[in-house]
């Protein structure tokens, strides 16, 4: 008969494995709270509530883990962060962005392998709908933009999205509004280097950019100028037009 054991009776190797499980469960559970709140009460309500939660939660994470990781805390921030130069902080932000992108890609591939491309694309598009709203909400709060910052606010917000530090982009103004063009895309560049076709991300982009721009200012409208599977040139990857209705 198998002998059951308490946590205190596990070996060091088993404890390390269990620690990984617990950390994974902790962050997934946080996400579950946001997802279910959004499902029941709407995304806007969930974002407002999450804005109240993230500060105390981040402090709790730092308080509980800093000692074990040998991290000195000063004013609720790891002290090593405060001594970093601007260049080092930019490198750290880029690595955080790459970590986000890696998680996105790994999830997509896992779903694609298990359920096929159509299912992976459907989930990807749905995730972008929620993620774009969340990004817009947090950037507006960060910059204290107000409810209707117009195209000027949108331009600034586009430059501060999570992939802005790893994907090059350009913004051009004309009499009708602004044109936002992705001049470098890590995902598509990698595919092109491998001789693969561009990933057809237009459906996700339509959801993403429309949700992001309207969350910045509900008066802003969007249209796609080109996005894979469209391919107008080898230098740029997608381009979007934004204007006030």
Coordinates of C-alpha atoms in Angstrom, one line a residue, residues 134-239:
X134 CA -5.9 45.8 -20.6
X135 CA -2.8 47.4 -22.2
X136 CA -4.8 50.6 -23.1
X137 CA -6.3 50.8 -19.6
X138 CA -2.9 50.5 -17.9
X139 CA -1.1 52.9 -20.2
X140 CA -3.8 55.5 -19.8
X141 CA -3.5 55.2 -16.0
X142 CA 0.3 55.3 -16.2
X143 CA 0.2 58.6 -18.1
X144 CA -2.9 60.0 -16.5
X145 CA -4.4 60.6 -20.0
X146 CA -8.0 61.1 -19.2
X147 CA -11.0 59.5 -21.0
X148 CA -10.5 61.1 -24.5
X149 CA -6.9 61.9 -25.2
X150 CA -7.5 61.8 -29.0
X151 CA -5.0 60.7 -31.6
X152 CA -2.1 62.4 -29.8
X153 CA -2.8 60.1 -26.8
X154 CA -3.1 57.1 -29.1
X155 CA 0.3 57.8 -30.7
X156 CA 1.9 57.9 -27.3
X157 CA 0.1 54.8 -26.1
X158 CA 1.1 52.8 -29.2
X159 CA 4.8 53.6 -28.5
X160 CA 4.5 52.2 -25.0
X161 CA 2.9 48.8 -25.8
X162 CA 4.7 45.8 -24.5
X163 CA 6.2 44.9 -27.8
X164 CA 7.3 48.4 -28.6
X165 CA 10.7 47.7 -27.1
X166 CA 11.3 44.6 -29.3
X167 CA 9.5 45.5 -32.5
X168 CA 10.5 48.6 -34.4
X169 CA 7.6 50.8 -35.6
X170 CA 6.9 54.2 -37.3
X171 CA 4.1 56.7 -37.0
X172 CA 3.1 59.1 -39.8
X173 CA 0.6 61.9 -39.5
X174 CA -1.5 63.3 -42.3
X175 CA -4.7 65.3 -42.6
X176 CA -6.9 62.2 -42.0
X177 CA -5.1 60.8 -38.9
X178 CA -2.1 58.6 -38.2
X179 CA -0.6 55.6 -39.9
X180 CA 1.1 53.1 -37.6
X181 CA 3.5 50.7 -39.3
X182 CA 5.3 47.8 -37.9
X183 CA 8.7 48.0 -39.5
X184 CA 10.1 45.0 -37.6
X185 CA 8.3 42.0 -36.2
X186 CA 10.2 39.3 -34.3
X187 CA 7.6 36.6 -35.1
X188 CA 7.4 37.3 -38.8
X189 CA 11.2 38.0 -39.2
X190 CA 12.0 34.6 -37.6
X191 CA 9.6 32.9 -40.0
X192 CA 11.1 34.7 -43.0
X193 CA 14.6 33.7 -42.0
X194 CA 13.5 30.1 -41.9
X195 CA 11.9 30.4 -45.3
X196 CA 8.4 30.1 -44.0
X197 CA 5.3 31.9 -45.1
X198 CA 4.2 34.9 -42.9
X199 CA 1.8 33.9 -40.2
X200 CA -1.7 35.2 -41.2
X201 CA -2.2 37.5 -38.2
X202 CA -4.7 39.9 -39.8
X203 CA -7.7 38.6 -37.9
X204 CA -5.9 39.0 -34.6
X205 CA -4.7 42.5 -35.6
X206 CA -8.1 43.6 -36.5
X207 CA -9.3 42.7 -33.1
X208 CA -6.2 44.0 -31.3
X209 CA -5.9 47.4 -32.9
X210 CA -9.6 48.2 -32.9
X211 CA -9.9 47.2 -29.2
X212 CA -6.8 49.1 -28.2
X213 CA -7.6 52.3 -30.0
X214 CA -11.2 52.5 -28.9
X215 CA -10.1 51.8 -25.3
X216 CA -7.8 54.8 -25.5
X217 CA -10.5 57.0 -27.0
X218 CA -14.0 55.6 -28.1
X219 CA -14.1 58.2 -30.9
X220 CA -11.1 56.6 -32.7
X221 CA -11.7 54.4 -35.6
X222 CA -9.3 52.0 -37.2
X223 CA -8.7 50.4 -40.6
X224 CA -6.1 47.9 -41.8
X225 CA -3.9 49.1 -44.6
X226 CA -2.1 45.7 -44.9
X227 CA -1.3 42.8 -42.7
X228 CA -0.3 39.1 -43.4
X229 CA -1.5 37.3 -45.4
X230 CA -1.3 40.6 -47.3
X231 CA 2.3 41.3 -48.2
X232 CA 3.0 44.6 -49.9
X233 CA 6.7 44.8 -49.3
X234 CA 9.6 42.9 -47.6
X235 CA 10.6 45.8 -45.3
X236 CA 7.3 46.4 -43.4
X237 CA 5.1 43.8 -41.7
X238 CA 1.7 45.5 -41.2
X239 CA 0.2 49.0 -41.3

